[in-house]
Short mmCIF file of C-alpha atoms in Angstrom, two decimals:
data_model
loop_
_atom_site.label_atom_id
_atom_site.label_comp_id
_atom_site.label_asym_id
_atom_site.label_seq_id
_atom_site.Cartn_x
_atom_site.Cartn_y
_atom_site.Cartn_z
CA MET A 1 27.92 26.52 17.77
CA ALA A 2 31.66 26.43 16.69
CA ALA A 3 31.34 30.45 16.98
CA TYR A 4 30.45 30.05 20.84
CA SER A 5 33.10 27.13 21.50
CA LEU A 6 35.33 29.70 20.55
CA LEU A 7 34.32 32.77 21.93
CA SER A 8 34.33 30.39 25.24
CA THR A 9 37.56 29.38 24.95
CA LEU A 10 38.79 32.59 24.45
CA PHE A 11 36.75 33.94 27.39
CA ILE A 12 38.56 31.44 29.79
CA GLN A 13 42.20 32.38 28.93
CA SER A 14 41.78 35.96 29.25
CA SER A 15 40.20 35.94 32.10
CA SER A 16 42.58 33.78 33.70
CA PRO A 17 45.70 35.43 35.53
CA PHE A 18 47.87 32.12 36.04
CA SER A 19 47.94 32.24 32.33
CA ARG A 20 50.00 35.62 32.10
CA PHE A 21 51.04 36.32 35.41
CA PRO A 22 52.22 32.89 36.87
CA ASN A 23 54.12 34.79 39.53
CA ARG A 24 51.80 36.90 41.25
CA THR A 25 49.09 34.71 42.88
CA GLN A 26 49.16 37.44 45.85
CA LYS A 27 47.48 39.79 43.26
CA LEU A 28 44.19 37.67 42.34
CA LEU A 29 40.70 39.03 42.88
CA PRO A 30 39.15 37.55 46.15
CA THR A 31 35.86 35.74 43.63
CA SER A 32 36.92 33.71 40.77
CA LYS A 33 33.42 34.71 38.60
CA PRO A 34 34.43 37.47 36.27
CA SER A 35 33.57 40.79 37.22
CA PHE A 36 31.86 41.99 34.32
CA LEU A 37 29.29 39.40 34.24
CA PHE A 38 28.94 39.50 38.31
CA PRO A 39 28.47 43.51 38.65
CA THR A 40 26.68 42.56 42.28
CA ASN A 41 30.22 41.29 43.63
CA LYS A 42 32.84 44.27 45.77
CA LEU A 43 35.55 44.99 43.10
CA SER A 44 39.06 44.04 45.40
CA LEU A 45 41.12 46.89 45.90
CA SER A 46 44.45 44.32 46.16
CA PRO A 47 45.45 46.08 42.71
CA LEU A 48 44.77 49.52 43.97
CA ARG A 49 46.62 49.67 46.54
CA SER A 50 49.82 48.76 44.85
CA LEU A 51 49.14 52.70 43.79
CA VAL A 52 49.91 54.23 47.25
CA PRO A 53 53.20 54.90 47.53
CA ASN A 54 54.90 52.72 49.13
CA GLN A 55 58.71 54.02 50.29
CA THR A 56 59.70 49.97 51.10
CA LYS A 57 58.98 49.46 47.60
CA THR A 58 62.01 49.62 44.84
CA ASN A 59 61.40 50.62 41.38
CA ALA A 60 60.80 47.09 40.10
CA ASN A 61 58.64 46.28 42.48
CA ILE A 62 56.61 49.69 41.28
CA LYS A 63 56.83 49.15 37.63
CA SER A 64 56.08 45.50 38.03
CA ASP A 65 52.77 46.56 39.35
CA THR A 66 51.68 48.97 36.75
CA ASP A 67 52.40 46.46 34.11
CA TYR A 68 50.14 44.31 35.85
CA LEU A 69 47.12 47.15 36.24
CA VAL A 70 47.35 48.00 32.75
CA SER A 71 47.57 44.46 31.30
CA SER A 72 44.32 43.26 33.83
CA ALA A 73 42.93 46.77 32.23
CA LEU A 74 43.37 45.02 28.91
CA ASP A 75 41.90 41.87 29.43
CA SER A 76 38.72 43.41 30.51
CA LEU A 77 38.55 45.43 27.36
CA PHE A 78 39.16 42.43 25.73
CA LEU A 79 35.96 41.02 27.29
CA LEU A 80 33.55 43.30 26.92
CA CYS A 81 34.10 43.56 22.99
CA THR A 82 33.86 39.75 22.86
CA SER A 83 30.26 39.95 25.07
CA LEU A 84 29.35 43.02 22.52
CA ALA A 85 30.42 40.70 19.28
CA LEU A 86 28.61 37.48 20.69
CA SER A 87 25.04 39.17 21.85
CA PHE A 88 25.37 40.99 18.19
CA SER A 89 25.69 38.20 16.45
CA LEU A 90 22.38 36.18 18.39
CA PHE A 91 20.33 39.42 17.77
CA VAL A 92 21.61 39.39 13.41
CA THR A 93 20.61 36.04 13.17
CA ASP A 94 17.69 36.06 15.19
CA VAL A 95 17.81 32.81 16.88
CA GLY A 96 15.52 31.81 19.98
CA SER A 97 17.08 31.35 23.11
CA ALA A 98 15.97 27.87 23.64
CA SER A 99 17.02 26.50 20.39
CA ALA A 100 20.57 28.87 20.18
CA PHE A 101 22.26 25.75 20.75
CA VAL A 102 19.78 22.77 20.31
CA VAL A 103 21.68 20.34 17.75
CA THR A 104 18.56 17.83 15.87
CA THR A 105 19.32 14.17 15.82
CA PRO A 106 18.57 12.52 12.43
CA ARG A 107 15.19 10.55 12.02
CA LYS A 108 16.09 7.05 12.57
CA LEU A 109 13.41 4.06 11.33
CA GLN A 110 12.72 0.38 12.73
CA THR A 111 14.04 -2.47 10.85
CA ASP A 112 10.59 -3.01 9.73
CA GLU A 113 9.54 0.40 9.13
CA LEU A 114 12.47 0.57 6.68
CA ALA A 115 11.57 -2.76 4.99
CA THR A 116 7.98 -1.32 4.11
CA VAL A 117 9.05 1.56 2.82
CA ARG A 118 11.34 -0.19 0.56
CA LEU A 119 8.24 -2.51 -0.53
CA PHE A 120 6.44 0.45 -1.29
CA GLN A 121 9.22 2.24 -3.31
CA GLU A 122 10.18 -0.96 -5.13
CA ASN A 123 6.36 -1.74 -6.56
CA THR A 124 4.94 1.60 -6.89
CA PRO A 125 6.04 1.85 -10.78
CA SER A 126 4.56 -1.58 -10.77
CA VAL A 127 0.98 -0.14 -10.38
CA VAL A 128 -1.52 2.06 -12.52
CA TYR A 129 -4.41 3.60 -12.44
CA ILE A 130 -7.64 3.10 -14.29
CA THR A 131 -9.89 5.39 -15.69
CA ASN A 132 -13.30 4.01 -17.07
CA LEU A 133 -14.78 6.46 -20.07
CA ALA A 134 -18.35 5.85 -21.35
CA VAL A 135 -20.28 7.29 -24.19
CA ARG A 136 -23.18 9.90 -22.82
CA GLN A 137 -25.41 12.27 -24.99
CA ASP A 138 -25.89 15.67 -23.60
CA VAL A 139 -30.01 16.53 -23.06
CA PHE A 140 -29.65 19.79 -24.09
CA THR A 141 -27.57 20.04 -27.14
CA LEU A 142 -27.72 16.41 -27.79
CA ASP A 143 -23.88 16.17 -28.10
CA VAL A 144 -21.83 12.95 -27.51
CA LEU A 145 -19.66 12.96 -24.84
CA GLU A 146 -17.00 10.81 -23.03
CA VAL A 147 -17.48 10.90 -19.24
CA PRO A 148 -15.74 9.08 -16.50
CA GLN A 149 -17.58 6.42 -14.96
CA GLY A 150 -15.51 4.58 -12.71
CA SER A 151 -12.01 3.99 -11.99
CA GLY A 152 -9.80 1.35 -10.40
CA SER A 153 -6.23 0.09 -10.11
CA GLY A 154 -4.21 -2.23 -11.95
CA PHE A 155 -0.56 -3.83 -12.61
CA VAL A 156 1.93 -4.11 -15.14
CA TRP A 157 2.13 -8.23 -15.90
CA ASP A 158 5.04 -7.89 -18.67
CA LYS A 159 7.06 -6.13 -20.76
CA ASP A 160 4.43 -6.00 -23.44
CA GLY A 161 1.98 -3.74 -22.46
CA HIS A 162 0.01 -6.39 -20.76
CA VAL A 163 -2.30 -4.95 -17.66
CA VAL A 164 -4.10 -7.17 -15.35
CA THR A 165 -7.28 -5.63 -13.24
CA ASN A 166 -10.75 -6.84 -12.83
CA TYR A 167 -13.55 -6.79 -14.67
CA HIS A 168 -16.10 -4.75 -13.00
CA VAL A 169 -13.31 -1.98 -13.57
CA ILE A 170 -13.73 -1.77 -17.11
CA ARG A 171 -17.12 -3.51 -17.40
CA GLY A 172 -19.36 -0.98 -19.86
CA ALA A 173 -16.59 0.96 -20.61
CA SER A 174 -16.21 2.58 -24.27
CA ASP A 175 -13.17 4.08 -23.90
CA LEU A 176 -10.17 2.95 -21.21
CA LYS A 177 -7.15 4.88 -19.83
CA VAL A 178 -4.50 3.85 -18.47
CA THR A 179 -1.80 5.93 -15.90
CA LEU A 180 1.34 4.73 -14.82
CA ALA A 181 3.21 5.95 -12.00
CA ASP A 182 5.78 8.16 -13.75
CA GLN A 183 1.70 10.18 -14.78
CA THR A 184 2.17 9.23 -18.36
CA THR A 185 -1.75 8.55 -19.96
CA TYR A 186 -2.30 5.85 -22.44
CA ASP A 187 -5.02 4.34 -24.37
CA ALA A 188 -6.03 1.20 -22.99
CA LYS A 189 -7.58 -2.16 -25.84
CA VAL A 190 -8.95 -4.85 -23.96
CA VAL A 191 -7.23 -8.31 -24.85
CA GLY A 192 -9.96 -10.51 -22.86
CA PHE A 193 -11.33 -11.18 -19.72
CA ASP A 194 -12.92 -13.43 -17.46
CA GLN A 195 -16.60 -12.43 -15.77
CA ASP A 196 -17.00 -15.61 -13.72
CA LYS A 197 -13.77 -15.03 -12.09
CA ASP A 198 -13.59 -11.04 -12.41
CA VAL A 199 -10.18 -11.00 -14.23
CA ALA A 200 -9.23 -8.88 -17.04
CA VAL A 201 -6.46 -8.53 -19.30
CA LEU A 202 -5.69 -4.75 -21.29
CA ARG A 203 -2.75 -3.73 -23.43
CA VAL A 204 -1.15 -0.16 -23.04
CA ASP A 205 1.81 0.60 -26.34
CA ALA A 206 4.04 2.72 -23.85
CA PRO A 207 7.64 2.21 -24.22
CA LYS A 208 9.44 -1.11 -22.52
CA ASP A 209 11.68 1.19 -20.43
CA LYS A 210 8.61 2.51 -18.61
CA LEU A 211 6.41 -0.58 -17.98
CA ARG A 212 7.46 -2.36 -14.61
CA PRO A 213 6.29 -6.12 -14.37
CA ILE A 214 5.21 -6.79 -10.99
CA PRO A 215 7.07 -10.22 -9.53
CA VAL A 216 4.43 -13.08 -9.69
CA GLY A 217 4.51 -15.37 -6.19
CA VAL A 218 2.26 -18.21 -4.65
CA SER A 219 -0.72 -18.37 -2.83
CA ALA A 220 -1.08 -22.15 -2.21
CA ASP A 221 1.01 -22.01 0.56
CA LEU A 222 -0.09 -18.69 2.38
CA LEU A 223 -0.78 -18.46 6.04
CA VAL A 224 -3.37 -16.65 8.41
CA GLY A 225 -2.08 -13.93 10.11
CA GLN A 226 1.56 -13.58 7.99
CA LYS A 227 1.57 -9.33 6.55
CA VAL A 228 0.14 -8.52 3.54
CA TYR A 229 0.47 -5.21 1.93
CA ALA A 230 -2.07 -3.46 -0.89
CA ILE A 231 -1.12 -0.73 -3.22
CA GLY A 232 -3.80 1.10 -5.41
CA ASN A 233 -5.78 3.99 -5.83
CA PRO A 234 -8.27 4.66 -3.39
CA PHE A 235 -10.84 7.34 -4.02
CA GLY A 236 -8.75 8.48 -7.45
CA LEU A 237 -5.93 9.59 -4.73
CA ASP A 238 -2.61 8.57 -6.11
CA HIS A 239 -0.83 5.70 -4.94
CA THR A 240 -1.65 4.33 -1.46
CA LEU A 241 0.00 1.66 1.22
CA THR A 242 -2.27 -0.20 3.54
CA THR A 243 -0.76 -2.84 5.77
CA GLY A 244 -2.47 -5.37 7.44
CA VAL A 245 -2.94 -9.71 7.66
CA ILE A 246 -4.09 -12.42 5.71
CA SER A 247 -7.31 -12.78 8.31
CA GLY A 248 -8.73 -15.98 6.44
CA LEU A 249 -8.22 -18.39 3.72
CA ARG A 250 -10.33 -20.17 1.28
CA ARG A 251 -13.48 -18.02 1.37
CA GLU A 252 -15.93 -17.72 -1.06
CA ILE A 253 -17.37 -14.90 -2.62
CA SER A 254 -19.69 -14.34 -6.01
CA SER A 255 -18.93 -12.66 -9.73
CA ALA A 256 -19.93 -9.17 -9.54
CA ALA A 257 -20.88 -9.61 -12.82
CA THR A 258 -22.28 -13.01 -13.44
CA GLY A 259 -23.02 -14.43 -9.74
CA ARG A 260 -20.67 -17.48 -10.09
CA PRO A 261 -18.35 -18.78 -6.87
CA ILE A 262 -15.18 -17.66 -6.89
CA GLN A 263 -13.36 -20.00 -4.50
CA ASP A 264 -10.07 -19.88 -2.41
CA VAL A 265 -10.31 -16.07 -1.97
CA ILE A 266 -8.11 -14.28 0.34
CA GLN A 267 -9.25 -12.93 3.17
CA THR A 268 -7.17 -9.36 5.04
CA ASP A 269 -7.80 -6.86 7.34
CA ALA A 270 -5.64 -4.51 5.06
CA ALA A 271 -8.27 -1.50 4.21
CA ILE A 272 -9.56 -1.55 0.99
CA ASN A 273 -11.87 0.91 -0.40
CA PRO A 274 -13.79 1.72 -3.78
CA GLY A 275 -10.50 2.02 -5.97
CA ASN A 276 -8.51 -0.52 -4.83
CA SER A 277 -10.34 -2.91 -7.07
CA GLY A 278 -7.57 -4.67 -9.46
CA GLY A 279 -4.50 -3.43 -7.49
CA PRO A 280 -1.93 -5.84 -6.25
CA LEU A 281 -1.84 -7.46 -2.71
CA LEU A 282 1.69 -8.55 -1.92
CA ASP A 283 3.56 -10.56 0.95
CA SER A 284 6.45 -9.45 2.56
CA SER A 285 8.93 -10.31 -0.07
CA GLY A 286 7.04 -8.10 -2.37
CA ASN A 287 5.43 -10.61 -4.49
CA LEU A 288 2.12 -10.83 -5.56
CA ILE A 289 0.03 -13.24 -4.02
CA GLY A 290 -3.47 -11.49 -5.00
CA ILE A 291 -5.78 -9.32 -7.11
CA ASN A 292 -7.89 -6.70 -4.45
CA THR A 293 -11.35 -7.05 -5.68
CA ALA A 294 -14.05 -6.59 -3.12
CA ILE A 295 -14.51 -5.63 0.33
CA TYR A 296 -17.42 -6.56 2.74
CA SER A 297 -19.32 -2.94 4.24
CA PRO A 298 -22.38 -1.78 4.44
CA SER A 299 -21.25 2.01 4.26
CA GLY A 300 -19.16 1.33 0.90
CA ALA A 301 -15.90 1.45 2.92
CA SER A 302 -12.78 -0.66 4.13
CA SER A 303 -14.48 -2.66 7.34
CA GLY A 304 -11.49 -4.14 7.87
CA VAL A 305 -12.60 -7.59 5.61
CA GLY A 306 -11.28 -7.60 2.14
CA PHE A 307 -10.90 -10.09 -0.45
CA SER A 308 -8.59 -11.15 -3.21
CA ILE A 309 -8.63 -13.30 -5.74
CA PRO A 310 -6.07 -15.57 -5.27
CA VAL A 311 -2.56 -15.31 -7.49
CA ASP A 312 -2.57 -19.11 -8.36
CA THR A 313 -6.06 -18.81 -10.04
CA VAL A 314 -5.11 -14.92 -11.47
CA SER A 315 -1.85 -16.67 -13.70
CA GLY A 316 -4.22 -19.26 -15.71
CA ILE A 317 -7.03 -17.14 -16.31
CA VAL A 318 -4.40 -14.39 -17.62
CA ASP A 319 -2.32 -16.77 -19.58
CA GLN A 320 -5.50 -18.01 -21.32
CA LEU A 321 -6.36 -14.35 -22.27
CA VAL A 322 -3.02 -13.14 -23.15
CA LYS A 323 -2.78 -16.51 -25.94
CA PHE A 324 -6.34 -16.57 -26.94
CA GLY A 325 -8.38 -13.42 -25.70
CA LYS A 326 -10.30 -15.99 -23.69
CA VAL A 327 -11.34 -18.29 -20.84
CA THR A 328 -12.21 -21.98 -21.87
CA ARG A 329 -14.17 -23.43 -19.60
CA PRO A 330 -16.34 -26.61 -19.25
CA ILE A 331 -19.86 -26.31 -19.17
CA LEU A 332 -22.56 -28.90 -18.53
CA GLY A 333 -24.98 -26.71 -20.70
CA ILE A 334 -28.01 -27.01 -18.10
CA LYS A 335 -29.94 -23.94 -16.44
CA PHE A 336 -30.81 -24.88 -12.96
CA ALA A 337 -33.43 -23.61 -10.52
CA PRO A 338 -32.45 -21.65 -7.04
CA ASP A 339 -31.18 -23.16 -4.19
CA GLN A 340 -34.46 -21.56 -2.37
CA SER A 341 -36.66 -23.32 -4.32
CA VAL A 342 -35.05 -27.15 -4.53
CA GLU A 343 -34.88 -26.76 -0.18
CA GLN A 344 -38.65 -25.83 0.13
CA LEU A 345 -38.87 -29.15 -2.02
CA GLY A 346 -37.22 -30.81 0.76
CA VAL A 347 -34.23 -32.21 -1.13
CA SER A 348 -30.54 -31.80 -1.23
CA GLY A 349 -29.16 -31.16 -4.72
CA VAL A 350 -29.11 -28.92 -8.30
CA LEU A 351 -32.46 -29.32 -9.85
CA VAL A 352 -32.56 -29.12 -13.72
CA LEU A 353 -34.83 -26.76 -15.00
CA ASP A 354 -33.51 -26.89 -18.61
CA ALA A 355 -31.18 -28.78 -20.93
CA PRO A 356 -30.58 -28.00 -24.06
CA ALA A 357 -30.53 -30.69 -26.58
CA ASN A 358 -27.56 -29.80 -28.32
CA GLY A 359 -25.70 -29.67 -24.88
CA PRO A 360 -23.43 -31.84 -23.07
CA ALA A 361 -26.43 -32.31 -20.73
CA GLY A 362 -29.07 -32.84 -23.39
CA LYS A 363 -26.79 -35.14 -25.44
CA ALA A 364 -26.19 -37.82 -22.55
CA GLY A 365 -29.93 -37.62 -21.45
CA LEU A 366 -30.37 -35.50 -18.60
CA LEU A 367 -34.13 -34.67 -18.11
CA PRO A 368 -35.44 -30.96 -17.32
CA THR A 369 -38.34 -29.69 -15.47
CA LYS A 370 -41.51 -29.46 -17.71
CA ARG A 371 -45.25 -29.35 -17.20
CA ASP A 372 -47.68 -32.38 -18.55
CA ALA A 373 -50.70 -31.89 -21.06
CA TYR A 374 -52.85 -30.78 -17.78
CA GLY A 375 -49.97 -27.71 -16.69
CA ARG A 376 -49.04 -29.38 -13.89
CA LEU A 377 -44.99 -29.58 -13.22
CA ILE A 378 -43.06 -32.40 -13.52
CA LEU A 379 -39.74 -31.96 -11.72
CA GLY A 380 -36.61 -32.79 -13.73
CA ASP A 381 -33.38 -34.50 -12.86
CA ILE A 382 -31.68 -33.39 -9.63
CA ILE A 383 -28.17 -33.41 -9.29
CA THR A 384 -26.81 -35.22 -6.02
CA SER A 385 -22.72 -35.92 -6.98
CA VAL A 386 -20.66 -35.48 -9.99
CA ASN A 387 -17.71 -37.78 -10.18
CA GLY A 388 -18.42 -39.22 -5.93
CA THR A 389 -18.65 -35.34 -5.11
CA LYS A 390 -21.61 -34.60 -2.71
CA VAL A 391 -23.63 -31.87 -4.84
CA THR A 392 -26.08 -29.78 -2.44
CA ASN A 393 -26.47 -26.15 -4.55
CA GLY A 394 -25.15 -24.58 -7.46
CA SER A 395 -21.73 -23.80 -5.68
CA ASP A 396 -21.25 -27.33 -5.14
CA LEU A 397 -21.49 -27.79 -8.78
CA TYR A 398 -19.29 -24.57 -10.26
CA ARG A 399 -16.54 -25.84 -7.14
CA ILE A 400 -16.43 -29.11 -8.95
CA LEU A 401 -16.69 -28.28 -12.94
CA ASP A 402 -13.79 -25.56 -12.26
CA GLN A 403 -11.70 -28.75 -11.36
CA CYS A 404 -12.29 -30.07 -14.92
CA LYS A 405 -11.23 -29.40 -18.59
CA VAL A 406 -13.13 -29.36 -21.70
CA GLY A 407 -13.61 -32.69 -23.12
CA ASP A 408 -13.47 -34.58 -19.76
CA THR A 409 -16.31 -37.34 -18.97
CA VAL A 410 -18.07 -37.06 -15.57
CA THR A 411 -20.29 -39.13 -13.67
CA VAL A 412 -23.62 -36.95 -12.72
CA GLU A 413 -25.30 -39.16 -10.44
CA VAL A 414 -29.37 -37.83 -10.29
CA LEU A 415 -32.48 -38.02 -8.54
CA ARG A 416 -35.35 -38.96 -11.02
CA GLY A 417 -38.40 -39.80 -9.15
CA ASP A 418 -38.23 -42.36 -7.14
CA HIS A 419 -34.76 -43.24 -7.78
CA LYS A 420 -30.78 -42.41 -8.51
CA GLU A 421 -29.25 -42.95 -11.49
CA LYS A 422 -25.91 -42.04 -12.82
CA ILE A 423 -25.32 -40.66 -16.01
CA PRO A 424 -21.75 -40.16 -18.01
CA VAL A 425 -21.65 -36.29 -19.62
CA VAL A 426 -18.60 -35.17 -21.59
CA LEU A 427 -18.32 -31.69 -21.02
CA GLU A 428 -18.19 -29.04 -23.51
CA ALA A 429 -16.98 -25.21 -23.93
CA LYS A 430 -19.48 -22.44 -24.13
CA PRO A 431 -20.85 -21.84 -27.33
CA ASP A 432 -19.62 -18.27 -27.51
CA GLU A 433 -15.95 -19.76 -26.44
CA SER A 434 -15.61 -22.84 -28.71
#
C-alpha cells in the first residue's frame, strides 16, 4: 500500500506541467487526463506546431520550445516505466484485484465476551479429567486387564492435591486416573465419599505448582436468572465451556447410589452432558457455586435442564471427608415402607417396617410391623412428625434428619393403632461410621 502511494505521488508530480513549467500554461494539452492511460483521446498538436518554422520567432523562443518537448518526452517515458514496474510487482505478489489494497480491521470483542473468555482462561487450570478403570478378565486368554468403564470431571480443592467430584463418577473403580489441565496424568486415591449426597474426594501426588485450587463461593444467596458457567469434559472432549442461567432453586433429586433425596439443588439451563458430572458450576465472578451432577433427559443428552449440588452442602461434606475420611450423618435406625404402600392404606406418614433393638428407634420403643401367630399383618408405628415438623413421606424424614446432628434428641410423633404418641429418640451415627 505504501509503494502504491509513493508511485501515485510520483505519477501526479510528473504528469503536471505546472510543476516544471509554470510560465508555459499556453502549451498545456487540452485534456487533464494522462494520454498513456486514455489512448482514445486525441493528441494535442500544440507542442507539434512549435516545430513548424516561424520567421517571427526568435532563437530564444525556439530553444525554449525544444527544451519543453524533450522534457515532455522524458516525463512520458518515466510514467511508462513506473506503470510497468507497478504491474510487474502486482503480478509477482499474486494479489487479487479485489483485495490488493484491502486493510483488515482487528477483531474486537464486547465487554461481556471478554469477561467470559477471561473466566474460562482463569478457571480451566482448576478443572481435571477423571478416568474410571475397572478390572476385567479376557474371556479367551483369561488375562486380567484394566479397562475404562467411565469418565467424568472434577476440580482441585486445595494445594494438598484433593480433588472433588461426584461419587457416581468413581463408583466401582479399581483404579482412578486424574488428568490435569496441562495433560499430565496421575494416579488418584479415594480419600472418602458420601453416597447419600453423591460427593467424593480424591487425592493426587502432583507438584503444588501444578495445582490451582478453585475459588469457593456461596450458594445461599443465588437468584433465578443470574448467569452461570459450567466447565467440564463432556463425551471425553477437552475442557468445554457452556453458559446459561439459573432456571430454578431448591430443587430435589435422588442420589444415584442410595436413592436418598438431595435437597436445595440448583437447576440450570447450561448444557450438561455425560462427562460433565463432577465439574464445577461457576457464577459470573468465577466462584464455585455447585457441582454438576445430573441431567433430566430421556435421550441422555442435554435437554436444557441440569442439576448441581449447591456448594454450601458440598463444603461441609468435603471438610469431613478430608479430616475423617467419612461423613457422620445421624439416623433413626429404622426401615420404612415405600410411600406408595402407605398411600394405599389411606394414611399420611412413614410406616416403620423394622426397628432393630440396638438402634436409636428400637431403644426408644418404636414398634415395627410384624405378623401375629395366625400370619395376620400387624402394622407398626406410623411417623407423622419429628420435632413438630409434619412428615408425609420418606423424603420429609430425610430432610429433617439432615438438619440434625449425631447425639441430638428429637421428638417423634407416631400413630399407634388409633391414637398418637410422642417418643423422644436420641440420634446415632451409622454403625459403619461410628
